[in-house]
Amino acid sequence: MRVENSISTYPVRVVIVMGVSGSGKTTIGSLLAQALNNAPFIDADSLHPPENVQKMAHGIALTDGDRWPWLMRVRSQLDIEATNLLKTQDSHTQPLYVVCGCSALKRSYRELLARNNAEHSTGQTHDTMFVYIKVGREELARRLAQRKDHFFDPVLLDTQLSTLERPDTAREAAVVVDGMQPVEQVVKEACERIWSK
């Protein structure tokens, strides 16, 4: 499935797939990127500094002080990808997207991620919308218990859930998708919601 249209008034739309650990941000985000005209995909976890990774691996929750520099790196990377797209592709022939998987737990984090980084761009290159993957705690715990080769310690799940500020779709450029559905259905619904926003 490919999305052939967008009502964004900017040449690039950034789509951030958000939610707590175990919600499927990387799996859904990478499939969504393919569906959105083979958009570049950024896994925000890969941009964590080693200190953050070590803390989470040892079951120590990140503080805002840990998260802000990481979020700045993510925002900068989003802006770089959007700018690169404009240099290499024609936004008049097909919609251009950048997709990112990032927890974006608090509204203040999302506000930061949604701003263009003036250091890397000239003018407003993109708008940003968030796709919140909503999954129940029991299912999240089950998924985390089965997950291998990831630095996140499952004991941090409740900390993430208590930190999470669910997006207010009336005030934020965000949609909510039921992550308890099969992955293919989640991606299909996300694409339809992105297209209609």
Coordinates of N, CA and C in Angstrom, one line a residue:
M1 N 0.8 -1.2 0.0 CA 0.0 0.0 0.0 C 0.9 1.2 0.0
R2 N 0.6 2.2 -0.9 CA 1.3 3.4 -0.9 C 0.4 4.6 -0.8
V3 N 0.8 5.6 -0.1 CA 0.0 6.8 0.0 C 0.4 7.8 -1.1
E4 N -0.5 8.2 -1.9 CA -0.2 9.0 -3.0 C -0.6 10.5 -2.8
N5 N -1.1 10.9 -1.7 CA -1.6 12.2 -1.5 C -1.4 12.7 -0.1
S6 N -1.3 14.0 0.2 CA -1.2 14.5 1.5 C -1.8 15.9 1.5
I7 N -2.4 16.3 2.6 CA -2.9 17.7 2.6 C -1.9 18.6 3.3
S8 N -0.7 18.2 3.6 CA 0.3 19.0 4.3 C 0.6 20.2 3.3
T9 N 0.8 21.4 3.9 CA 1.1 22.6 3.1 C 2.6 22.7 3.0
Y10 N 3.4 21.9 3.7 CA 4.8 22.0 3.6 C 5.4 20.9 2.7
P11 N 6.6 21.1 2.1 CA 7.1 20.2 1.1 C 7.4 18.8 1.7
V12 N 7.7 18.7 3.0 CA 7.9 17.4 3.7 C 7.1 17.3 4.9
R13 N 6.6 16.1 5.1 CA 5.8 15.8 6.4 C 6.7 14.8 7.2
V14 N 7.0 15.2 8.4 CA 7.6 14.3 9.4 C 6.5 13.6 10.2
V15 N 6.6 12.2 10.2 CA 5.7 11.4 11.0 C 6.4 10.7 12.1
I16 N 6.1 11.0 13.3 CA 6.7 10.4 14.5 C 5.8 9.4 15.1
V17 N 6.2 8.1 15.0 CA 5.5 7.0 15.6 C 5.9 7.0 17.1
M18 N 4.9 7.2 18.0 CA 5.3 7.4 19.4 C 4.6 6.4 20.3
G19 N 5.1 6.3 21.5 CA 4.5 5.4 22.5 C 5.6 4.8 23.4
V20 N 5.1 4.1 24.4 CA 6.1 3.6 25.4 C 6.8 2.4 24.8
S21 N 7.8 1.9 25.5 CA 8.6 0.8 25.0 C 7.7 -0.5 24.9
G22 N 7.8 -1.2 23.8 CA 7.0 -2.4 23.6 C 5.8 -2.1 22.8
S23 N 5.5 -0.9 22.4 CA 4.3 -0.6 21.6 C 4.5 -0.9 20.1
G24 N 5.7 -1.1 19.7 CA 5.9 -1.4 18.3 C 6.4 -0.3 17.4
K25 N 7.0 0.7 18.0 CA 7.4 1.9 17.3 C 8.3 1.6 16.1
T26 N 9.3 0.7 16.3 CA 10.3 0.5 15.3 C 9.7 -0.4 14.2
T27 N 9.0 -1.5 14.6 CA 8.4 -2.3 13.5 C 7.4 -1.6 12.7
I28 N 6.4 -0.9 13.4 CA 5.4 -0.1 12.7 C 6.0 1.0 11.9
G29 N 6.9 1.8 12.5 CA 7.5 2.9 11.9 C 8.3 2.5 10.6
S30 N 9.0 1.4 10.6 CA 9.8 1.0 9.4 C 8.8 0.6 8.3
L31 N 7.7 -0.1 8.7 CA 6.7 -0.5 7.7 C 6.0 0.7 7.1
L32 N 5.7 1.6 8.0 CA 5.0 2.8 7.6 C 5.8 3.7 6.7
A33 N 7.1 3.7 6.9 CA 8.1 4.4 6.0 C 8.0 3.8 4.6
Q34 N 8.0 2.5 4.5 CA 7.9 1.9 3.2 C 6.6 2.2 2.5
A35 N 5.5 2.2 3.3 CA 4.2 2.6 2.7 C 4.1 4.0 2.3
L36 N 4.8 4.9 2.9 CA 4.8 6.3 2.6 C 5.9 6.7 1.6
N37 N 5.8 6.0 0.5 CA 6.7 6.3 -0.7 C 8.2 6.0 -0.3
N38 N 8.4 4.9 0.4 CA 9.8 4.5 0.8 C 10.5 5.7 1.5
A39 N 9.9 6.3 2.5 CA 10.5 7.4 3.2 C 11.6 6.9 4.1
P40 N 12.6 7.8 4.3 CA 13.7 7.4 5.3 C 13.1 7.2 6.7
F41 N 13.6 6.2 7.4 CA 13.2 5.9 8.7 C 14.3 6.2 9.7
I42 N 14.0 6.9 10.8 CA 15.0 7.1 11.9 C 14.5 6.4 13.2
D43 N 15.3 5.5 13.7 CA 15.0 4.9 15.0 C 15.7 5.8 16.1
A44 N 14.9 6.5 16.8 CA 15.4 7.4 17.8 C 16.3 6.7 18.9
D45 N 16.0 5.5 19.2 CA 16.8 4.7 20.1 C 18.2 4.7 19.7
S46 N 18.5 4.7 18.4 CA 19.9 4.6 18.0 C 20.7 5.9 18.2
L47 N 20.0 6.9 18.6 CA 20.6 8.2 18.8 C 20.9 8.5 20.3
H48 N 20.5 7.6 21.2 CA 20.8 7.7 22.6 C 22.3 7.7 22.8
P49 N 22.8 8.6 23.7 CA 24.2 8.5 24.0 C 24.4 7.2 24.9
P50 N 25.7 6.7 24.9 CA 26.0 5.5 25.7 C 25.5 5.6 27.1
E51 N 25.6 6.8 27.7 CA 25.2 6.9 29.1 C 23.7 6.6 29.3
N52 N 22.9 7.1 28.4 CA 21.5 6.8 28.5 C 21.2 5.3 28.4
V53 N 21.9 4.7 27.4 CA 21.7 3.2 27.2 C 22.1 2.4 28.4
Q54 N 23.2 2.8 29.0 CA 23.7 2.1 30.2 C 22.7 2.2 31.4
K55 N 22.1 3.4 31.5 CA 21.2 3.6 32.6 C 19.9 2.8 32.4
M56 N 19.4 2.8 31.2 CA 18.2 2.0 30.9 C 18.4 0.5 31.0
A57 N 19.6 0.1 30.6 CA 20.0 -1.4 30.7 C 20.1 -1.8 32.1
H58 N 20.4 -0.9 33.0 CA 20.5 -1.2 34.5 C 19.2 -0.9 35.2
G59 N 18.1 -0.6 34.5 CA 16.8 -0.4 35.2 C 16.7 1.0 35.8
I60 N 17.5 1.9 35.4 CA 17.5 3.3 35.9 C 16.7 4.2 34.9
A61 N 15.7 4.8 35.4 CA 14.9 5.7 34.6 C 15.6 6.9 34.1
L62 N 15.4 7.3 32.9 CA 16.0 8.6 32.4 C 15.3 9.8 33.0
T63 N 16.0 10.8 33.3 CA 15.4 12.1 33.7 C 15.3 13.0 32.5
D64 N 14.6 14.2 32.7 CA 14.5 15.2 31.7 C 15.9 15.6 31.3
G65 N 16.8 15.7 32.2 CA 18.2 16.1 31.9 C 18.9 15.1 31.0
D66 N 18.5 13.8 31.1 CA 19.1 12.8 30.2 C 18.4 12.9 28.8
R67 N 17.1 13.2 28.8 CA 16.3 13.1 27.6 C 16.5 14.4 26.7
W68 N 16.6 15.6 27.2 CA 16.7 16.8 26.4 C 17.8 16.7 25.3
P69 N 19.0 16.4 25.7 CA 20.1 16.4 24.7 C 19.8 15.3 23.6
W70 N 19.3 14.2 24.0 CA 18.9 13.2 23.1 C 17.8 13.6 22.1
L71 N 16.8 14.3 22.7 CA 15.7 14.8 21.8 C 16.2 15.9 20.8
M72 N 17.2 16.7 21.3 CA 17.8 17.7 20.4 C 18.5 17.0 19.2
R73 N 19.1 15.8 19.5 CA 19.8 15.1 18.4 C 18.7 14.5 17.5
V74 N 17.6 14.0 18.0 CA 16.6 13.5 17.2 C 16.0 14.6 16.3
R75 N 15.7 15.7 16.9 CA 15.2 16.8 16.1 C 16.1 17.3 15.0
S76 N 17.4 17.4 15.3 CA 18.4 17.7 14.3 C 18.4 16.7 13.2
Q77 N 18.3 15.5 13.5 CA 18.4 14.4 12.5 C 17.1 14.5 11.6
L78 N 16.0 14.8 12.2 CA 14.8 14.9 11.4 C 14.9 16.1 10.4
D79 N 15.5 17.2 10.9 CA 15.7 18.3 10.0 C 16.6 18.0 8.9
I80 N 17.7 17.3 9.2 CA 18.7 17.0 8.2 C 18.1 16.1 7.1
E81 N 17.3 15.1 7.5 CA 16.6 14.2 6.6 C 15.7 14.9 5.7
A82 N 14.9 15.9 6.3 CA 13.9 16.6 5.5 C 14.6 17.5 4.5
T83 N 15.7 18.1 4.9 CA 16.5 19.0 4.0 C 17.1 18.2 2.9
N84 N 17.6 17.0 3.2 CA 18.2 16.1 2.2 C 17.2 15.7 1.2
L85 N 16.0 15.4 1.6 CA 14.9 15.0 0.7 C 14.7 16.0 -0.3
L86 N 14.6 17.3 0.2 CA 14.3 18.4 -0.7 C 15.4 18.6 -1.7
K87 N 16.6 18.2 -1.4 CA 17.7 18.4 -2.3 C 17.7 17.3 -3.4
T88 N 17.1 16.1 -3.1 CA 17.3 15.0 -4.0 C 16.0 14.6 -4.7
Q89 N 14.8 15.0 -4.1 CA 13.5 14.6 -4.7 C 12.6 15.8 -4.9
D90 N 11.7 15.6 -5.8 CA 10.8 16.7 -6.2 C 9.5 16.5 -5.5
S91 N 9.2 17.5 -4.6 CA 8.0 17.4 -3.8 C 6.7 17.6 -4.6
H92 N 6.9 18.1 -5.8 CA 5.7 18.3 -6.7 C 5.2 17.0 -7.4
T93 N 6.1 16.0 -7.5 CA 5.7 14.8 -8.1 C 5.1 13.7 -7.2
Q94 N 5.5 13.8 -5.9 CA 4.9 12.9 -4.9 C 5.2 13.4 -3.5
P95 N 4.3 13.1 -2.6 CA 4.5 13.6 -1.2 C 5.8 13.1 -0.6
L96 N 6.5 13.9 0.1 CA 7.7 13.5 0.8 C 7.5 13.4 2.3
Y97 N 8.0 12.3 2.8 CA 7.9 12.0 4.2 C 9.2 11.6 4.8
V98 N 9.3 11.9 6.1 CA 10.4 11.3 7.0 C 9.6 10.6 8.1
V99 N 10.0 9.4 8.5 CA 9.3 8.7 9.5 C 10.3 8.4 10.6
C100 N 9.9 8.6 11.9 CA 10.7 8.4 13.0 C 10.0 7.6 14.1
G101 N 10.7 6.6 14.7 CA 10.1 6.0 15.9 C 10.7 6.6 17.1
C102 N 9.9 7.2 18.0 CA 10.5 7.9 19.2 C 9.4 7.9 20.3
S103 N 9.8 7.6 21.5 CA 8.8 7.5 22.6 C 8.0 8.8 22.7
A104 N 8.7 10.0 22.7 CA 8.0 11.3 22.7 C 6.9 11.3 23.8
L105 N 7.3 10.9 25.0 CA 6.3 10.7 26.1 C 5.6 11.9 26.5
K106 N 6.2 13.0 26.6 CA 5.6 14.3 27.1 C 5.3 15.2 26.0
R107 N 4.3 16.1 26.3 CA 3.9 17.1 25.3 C 5.1 18.0 25.0
S108 N 5.8 18.4 26.1 CA 6.9 19.3 25.9 C 8.0 18.7 24.9
Y109 N 8.2 17.3 25.0 CA 9.1 16.7 24.1 C 8.6 16.8 22.7
R110 N 7.3 16.6 22.5 CA 6.7 16.6 21.2 C 6.8 18.0 20.6
E111 N 6.6 19.0 21.5 CA 6.7 20.4 21.0 C 8.1 20.7 20.5
L112 N 9.1 20.2 21.2 CA 10.5 20.3 20.7 C 10.7 19.6 19.4
L113 N 10.3 18.4 19.3 CA 10.5 17.6 18.1 C 9.8 18.2 16.9
A114 N 8.7 18.9 17.1 CA 7.9 19.4 16.0 C 8.5 20.7 15.4
R115 N 9.5 21.3 16.1 CA 10.1 22.5 15.6 C 11.2 22.2 14.6
N116 N 11.3 23.0 13.6 CA 12.5 22.9 12.7 C 13.7 23.4 13.4
N117 N 14.8 22.9 13.1 CA 16.1 23.3 13.6 C 16.8 24.2 12.7
A118 N 16.8 25.5 13.1 CA 17.3 26.6 12.2 C 18.8 26.4 11.9
E119 N 19.5 25.6 12.7 CA 21.0 25.4 12.4 C 21.2 24.7 11.1
H120 N 20.2 23.8 10.7 CA 20.4 23.0 9.6 C 19.5 23.3 8.4
S121 N 18.5 24.2 8.6 CA 17.6 24.4 7.5 C 17.4 25.9 7.2
T122 N 17.0 26.2 6.0 CA 16.7 27.6 5.7 C 15.2 27.7 5.5
G123 N 14.5 28.2 6.4 CA 13.0 28.3 6.4 C 12.4 27.0 6.9
Q124 N 11.1 27.0 6.8 CA 10.3 25.8 7.3 C 10.3 24.7 6.2
T125 N 10.9 23.6 6.5 CA 11.0 22.6 5.5 C 9.8 21.5 5.7
H126 N 9.3 21.4 6.9 CA 8.4 20.3 7.1 C 7.4 20.7 8.3
D127 N 6.3 20.0 8.2 CA 5.4 20.0 9.4 C 5.6 18.6 10.0
T128 N 5.0 18.4 11.2 CA 5.2 17.2 12.0 C 3.9 16.7 12.5
M129 N 3.6 15.4 12.4 CA 2.5 14.9 13.1 C 2.9 13.6 13.8
F130 N 2.2 13.3 14.9 CA 2.5 12.1 15.7 C 1.4 11.0 15.6
V131 N 1.9 9.8 15.5 CA 1.0 8.6 15.5 C 1.3 7.9 16.8
Y132 N 0.3 8.0 17.7 CA 0.4 7.4 19.0 C -0.1 5.9 19.0
I133 N 0.8 5.0 19.2 CA 0.4 3.5 19.2 C 0.0 3.2 20.6
K134 N -1.3 3.0 20.8 CA -1.9 2.7 22.1 C -2.0 1.2 22.3
V135 N -1.3 0.8 23.4 CA -1.3 -0.7 23.8 C -1.5 -0.8 25.3
G136 N -2.3 -1.7 25.7 CA -2.5 -1.9 27.1 C -1.3 -2.4 27.9
R137 N -1.3 -2.2 29.2 CA -0.1 -2.5 30.0 C 0.2 -4.0 30.0
E138 N -0.8 -4.9 30.1 CA -0.6 -6.3 30.1 C 0.1 -6.8 28.8
E139 N -0.3 -6.3 27.7 CA 0.3 -6.6 26.4 C 1.7 -6.1 26.3
L140 N 1.9 -4.9 26.8 CA 3.2 -4.3 26.8 C 4.2 -5.1 27.6
A141 N 3.8 -5.5 28.8 CA 4.6 -6.4 29.6 C 4.9 -7.7 29.0
R142 N 3.9 -8.3 28.3 CA 4.2 -9.6 27.6 C 5.2 -9.4 26.5
R143 N 5.1 -8.3 25.7 CA 6.0 -8.1 24.6 C 7.4 -7.9 25.1
L144 N 7.5 -7.1 26.2 CA 8.9 -6.8 26.7 C 9.5 -8.0 27.3
A145 N 8.7 -8.9 27.9 CA 9.3 -10.1 28.5 C 9.8 -11.0 27.4
Q146 N 9.3 -10.9 26.2 CA 9.7 -11.8 25.1 C 10.8 -11.2 24.2
R147 N 11.0 -9.9 24.4 CA 12.0 -9.2 23.5 C 13.4 -9.5 23.9
K148 N 14.2 -9.7 22.9 CA 15.6 -10.0 23.1 C 16.5 -8.9 22.4
D149 N 17.7 -8.8 22.9 CA 18.7 -7.9 22.2 C 18.2 -6.5 22.2
H150 N 17.6 -6.0 23.3 CA 17.3 -4.6 23.4 C 17.7 -4.1 24.7
F151 N 18.3 -2.9 24.8 CA 18.9 -2.4 26.1 C 17.9 -2.1 27.1
F152 N 16.6 -1.9 26.8 CA 15.6 -1.4 27.7 C 15.2 -2.5 28.7
D153 N 15.4 -2.2 30.0 CA 15.0 -3.1 31.0 C 13.5 -3.1 31.3
P154 N 12.8 -4.2 31.1 CA 11.3 -4.2 31.3 C 10.8 -3.6 32.6
V155 N 11.7 -3.6 33.7 CA 11.2 -3.0 34.9 C 10.9 -1.5 34.8
L156 N 11.3 -0.9 33.7 CA 11.1 0.5 33.6 C 9.7 0.8 32.9
L157 N 8.9 -0.2 32.6 CA 7.7 0.0 31.9 C 6.7 0.9 32.7
D158 N 6.6 0.7 34.0 CA 5.6 1.5 34.8 C 6.1 2.9 34.9
T159 N 7.4 3.1 34.9 CA 7.9 4.5 34.9 C 7.6 5.2 33.6
Q160 N 7.7 4.5 32.5 CA 7.4 5.1 31.2 C 5.9 5.4 31.2
L161 N 5.1 4.5 31.6 CA 3.6 4.7 31.6 C 3.2 5.9 32.5
S162 N 3.9 6.1 33.6 CA 3.5 7.2 34.5 C 4.0 8.5 33.9
T163 N 5.1 8.5 33.1 CA 5.6 9.7 32.4 C 4.8 10.1 31.2
L164 N 4.2 9.1 30.6 CA 3.4 9.3 29.3 C 2.3 10.3 29.5
E165 N 2.3 11.3 28.6 CA 1.2 12.3 28.5 C 0.6 12.0 27.1
R166 N -0.5 11.3 27.2 CA -1.2 10.9 25.9 C -1.5 12.2 25.1
P167 N -1.2 12.1 23.8 CA -1.5 13.3 23.0 C -2.9 13.7 23.0
D168 N -3.2 15.0 23.0 CA -4.5 15.6 22.9 C -4.8 15.9 21.5
T169 N -5.6 15.0 20.8 CA -5.7 15.2 19.4 C -6.5 16.5 19.0
A170 N -7.1 17.1 19.9 CA -7.8 18.4 19.6 C -6.8 19.5 19.7
R171 N -5.6 19.4 20.3 CA -4.7 20.4 20.5 C -3.3 20.1 19.8
E172 N -3.1 18.9 19.5 CA -1.8 18.5 18.9 C -2.1 17.9 17.5
A173 N -1.1 18.0 16.7 CA -1.2 17.3 15.4 C -0.8 15.8 15.6
A174 N -1.9 15.1 16.0 CA -1.6 13.7 16.4 C -2.9 12.9 16.2
V175 N -2.6 11.6 15.9 CA -3.7 10.6 15.8 C -3.4 9.4 16.7
V176 N -4.4 8.7 17.1 CA -4.3 7.6 18.0 C -4.7 6.3 17.2
V177 N -3.8 5.3 17.3 CA -4.1 4.1 16.6 C -4.0 2.9 17.6
D178 N -5.0 2.0 17.5 CA -5.0 0.9 18.4 C -3.9 -0.1 18.1
G179 N -2.9 -0.2 18.9 CA -1.7 -1.1 18.7 C -2.0 -2.5 19.1
M180 N -3.2 -2.9 19.5 CA -3.5 -4.3 19.8 C -3.9 -5.0 18.5
Q181 N -4.1 -4.3 17.4 CA -4.5 -4.9 16.2 C -3.3 -5.6 15.5
P182 N -3.5 -6.4 14.5 CA -2.3 -6.9 13.8 C -1.5 -5.8 13.2
V183 N -0.2 -6.0 13.1 CA 0.7 -4.9 12.6 C 0.3 -4.3 11.3
E184 N -0.1 -5.2 10.3 CA -0.5 -4.7 9.0 C -1.7 -3.8 9.1
Q185 N -2.7 -4.1 10.0 CA -3.8 -3.2 10.2 C -3.5 -1.9 10.8
V186 N -2.5 -1.9 11.8 CA -2.0 -0.7 12.4 C -1.4 0.2 11.4
V187 N -0.6 -0.3 10.5 CA 0.1 0.5 9.5 C -0.9 1.0 8.5
K188 N -1.9 0.2 8.1 CA -2.9 0.6 7.1 C -3.7 1.8 7.7
E189 N -4.2 1.6 9.0 CA -4.9 2.7 9.6 C -4.1 4.0 9.8
A190 N -2.8 3.8 10.2 CA -2.0 5.0 10.4 C -1.8 5.7 9.0
C191 N -1.6 5.0 8.0 CA -1.5 5.6 6.6 C -2.8 6.4 6.3
E192 N -3.9 5.8 6.5 CA -5.2 6.5 6.2 C -5.4 7.8 7.1
R193 N -5.0 7.7 8.3 CA -5.1 8.8 9.2 C -4.1 9.9 8.8
I194 N -2.9 9.6 8.5 CA -1.9 10.5 8.0 C -2.4 11.3 6.8
W195 N -3.0 10.5 5.8 CA -3.5 11.0 4.6 C -4.6 12.0 4.8
S196 N -5.4 11.8 5.8 CA -6.6 12.6 6.0 C -6.3 13.9 6.9
K197 N -5.1 13.9 7.5 CA -4.8 15.0 8.4 C -4.3 16.3 7.7

